[in-house]
Amino acid sequence: MRVHDSLTGAVMLLLGIGLLVGSSGFRVPIGQPYGPGLFPSVLGVGLGVCGIVLIIAGRRHGLPRRAVVLAPWTRSRRARRRALLVPIGILCYVAVAPTFGFVLTATAILSTLMVALDRRLLPSLLVALVSAAAIQLFFGGLLRVPLPPGVFFPGW
């Protein structure tokens, strides 16, 4: 897929403005020179600058007939279905993870994606389970990021 630089730049500029507006509402804690809005503000400025540079570069090359040119793989029905599995998996995670927990949900989604990409079932299940457990240990244990424990692993 090829998206014209001006269109990509405009989206990045809007995202940067959105980050700046959203982070402006974060209050700075008393006695600190900066607060939780610093990083999103810096990121918003960076996105905005990159967006402006892309818009200028896109205008130099001229406007194409079509702003978006689809890649050849998009003509394949099977490839489009496979591509849709990723956002569907994210939606399923949001809906199911609070009940079943991160490890079971991530294992099911990852193994489903691997099998859909023509991998064998047993190795896919094993890789998905090990990956989900490693992510749980890293984020839940080391970084202390709370992941949904679910009904089967309440102590995780």
C-alpha positions as CSV (number, residue, x, y, z in Angstrom):
1,M,0.0,0.0,0.0
2,R,1.3,3.4,-0.9
3,V,-0.2,6.5,0.9
4,H,0.8,9.9,-0.4
5,D,3.1,11.8,2.0
6,S,0.8,14.7,2.3
7,L,-2.0,12.5,3.6
8,T,0.3,10.7,6.1
9,G,1.7,14.0,7.2
10,A,-1.8,15.5,7.8
11,V,-2.7,12.4,10.0
12,M,0.5,12.8,11.9
13,L,0.0,16.5,12.4
14,L,-3.5,15.9,13.7
15,L,-2.3,13.2,16.1
16,G,0.4,15.5,17.4
17,I,-2.1,18.3,18.0
18,G,-4.4,15.8,19.7
19,L,-1.5,14.7,22.0
20,L,-0.7,18.3,22.9
21,V,-4.3,19.1,23.6
22,G,-4.8,15.9,25.6
23,S,-1.6,16.3,27.7
24,S,-2.3,19.9,28.4
25,G,-4.9,18.9,31.0
26,F,-2.4,16.9,33.1
27,R,-1.5,18.8,36.3
28,V,2.1,19.2,37.4
29,P,2.6,17.8,41.0
30,I,3.5,20.4,43.6
31,G,7.2,20.8,44.0
32,Q,8.2,19.2,40.7
33,P,9.4,21.0,37.6
34,Y,7.6,18.7,35.2
35,G,4.7,16.3,35.4
36,P,3.0,13.4,33.6
37,G,2.3,15.6,30.5
38,L,5.9,16.1,29.6
39,F,6.5,13.0,27.5
40,P,3.1,13.2,25.6
41,S,3.8,16.9,24.9
42,V,7.3,16.1,23.5
43,L,5.9,13.3,21.5
44,G,3.1,15.6,20.2
45,V,5.5,18.2,19.1
46,G,7.7,15.6,17.4
47,L,4.7,14.1,15.6
48,G,3.6,17.6,14.5
49,V,7.0,18.5,13.2
50,C,7.3,15.2,11.3
51,G,3.8,15.7,9.9
52,I,4.7,19.2,8.6
53,V,7.9,17.9,7.0
54,L,5.9,15.1,5.3
55,I,3.3,17.5,4.1
56,I,5.9,19.8,2.6
57,A,7.8,16.8,1.0
58,G,4.5,15.5,-0.5
59,R,3.6,18.9,-2.0
60,R,7.1,19.1,-3.6
61,H,6.4,15.8,-5.4
62,G,3.0,17.0,-6.5
63,L,-0.4,15.6,-5.9
64,P,-1.0,12.1,-7.4
65,R,-4.1,11.0,-9.1
66,R,-4.9,8.7,-6.1
67,A,-3.8,9.5,-2.6
68,V,-3.9,5.8,-1.6
69,V,-2.6,3.0,-3.9
70,L,-3.4,-0.5,-2.6
71,A,-0.8,-3.3,-2.8
72,P,-1.3,-6.3,-5.0
73,W,-1.9,-8.6,-2.1
74,T,-5.2,-6.7,-1.3
75,R,-6.8,-8.4,-4.3
76,S,-6.6,-11.7,-2.6
77,R,-9.7,-12.6,-0.5
78,R,-7.7,-14.9,1.8
79,A,-5.1,-12.2,2.5
80,R,-7.7,-9.6,3.3
81,R,-9.3,-12.1,5.8
82,R,-6.0,-12.8,7.4
83,A,-5.4,-9.0,7.8
84,L,-8.7,-8.6,9.4
85,L,-7.8,-11.3,12.0
86,V,-5.5,-8.8,13.8
87,P,-8.1,-6.1,14.7
88,I,-10.6,-8.9,15.4
89,G,-8.1,-10.4,17.8
90,I,-7.7,-7.1,19.5
91,L,-11.4,-6.7,19.9
92,C,-11.7,-10.2,21.3
93,Y,-8.9,-9.5,23.8
94,V,-10.7,-6.4,25.0
95,A,-14.0,-8.3,25.4
96,V,-12.7,-11.6,26.9
97,A,-9.5,-10.8,28.8
98,P,-11.1,-9.4,31.9
99,T,-13.0,-12.7,32.4
100,F,-10.5,-15.3,31.2
101,G,-7.3,-13.4,32.0
102,F,-4.3,-12.4,29.9
103,V,-2.5,-15.7,29.6
104,L,-5.5,-17.7,28.3
105,T,-6.7,-15.0,26.1
106,A,-3.3,-14.2,24.6
107,T,-2.6,-17.8,24.1
108,A,-5.9,-18.3,22.2
109,I,-5.4,-15.3,20.0
110,L,-1.8,-15.9,19.2
111,S,-2.3,-19.5,18.4
112,T,-5.3,-18.6,16.2
113,L,-3.3,-16.1,14.3
114,M,-0.4,-18.5,13.8
115,V,-2.7,-21.3,12.6
116,A,-4.4,-18.8,10.2
117,L,-0.9,-18.1,8.8
118,D,-0.5,-21.8,7.9
119,R,1.5,-22.9,11.0
120,R,0.9,-26.3,12.6
121,L,-1.5,-26.4,15.6
122,L,0.7,-28.0,18.3
123,P,3.8,-25.8,17.8
124,S,1.6,-22.7,17.5
125,L,-0.1,-23.5,20.9
126,L,3.3,-24.1,22.5
127,V,4.8,-20.9,21.2
128,A,1.7,-18.9,22.1
129,L,1.6,-20.3,25.6
130,V,5.3,-19.7,26.3
131,S,5.0,-16.1,24.8
132,A,2.0,-15.3,26.9
133,A,3.6,-16.6,30.1
134,A,6.8,-14.7,29.4
135,I,4.9,-11.5,28.7
136,Q,2.9,-12.0,31.9
137,L,6.1,-12.6,34.0
138,F,7.9,-9.6,32.4
139,F,5.1,-7.1,32.6
140,G,3.2,-8.4,35.6
141,G,6.3,-9.4,37.6
142,L,9.2,-7.1,36.7
143,L,7.5,-4.0,35.5
144,R,4.4,-4.3,37.8
145,V,2.0,-3.6,34.9
146,P,-1.3,-5.1,36.0
147,L,-2.6,-7.6,33.3
148,P,-6.0,-9.2,33.8
149,P,-5.6,-12.3,35.9
150,G,-8.9,-13.8,35.0
151,V,-10.9,-16.5,36.9
152,F,-8.3,-19.3,36.4
153,F,-5.2,-17.5,37.6
154,P,-6.3,-15.0,40.3
155,G,-2.9,-14.9,41.9
156,W,-1.0,-13.8,38.8
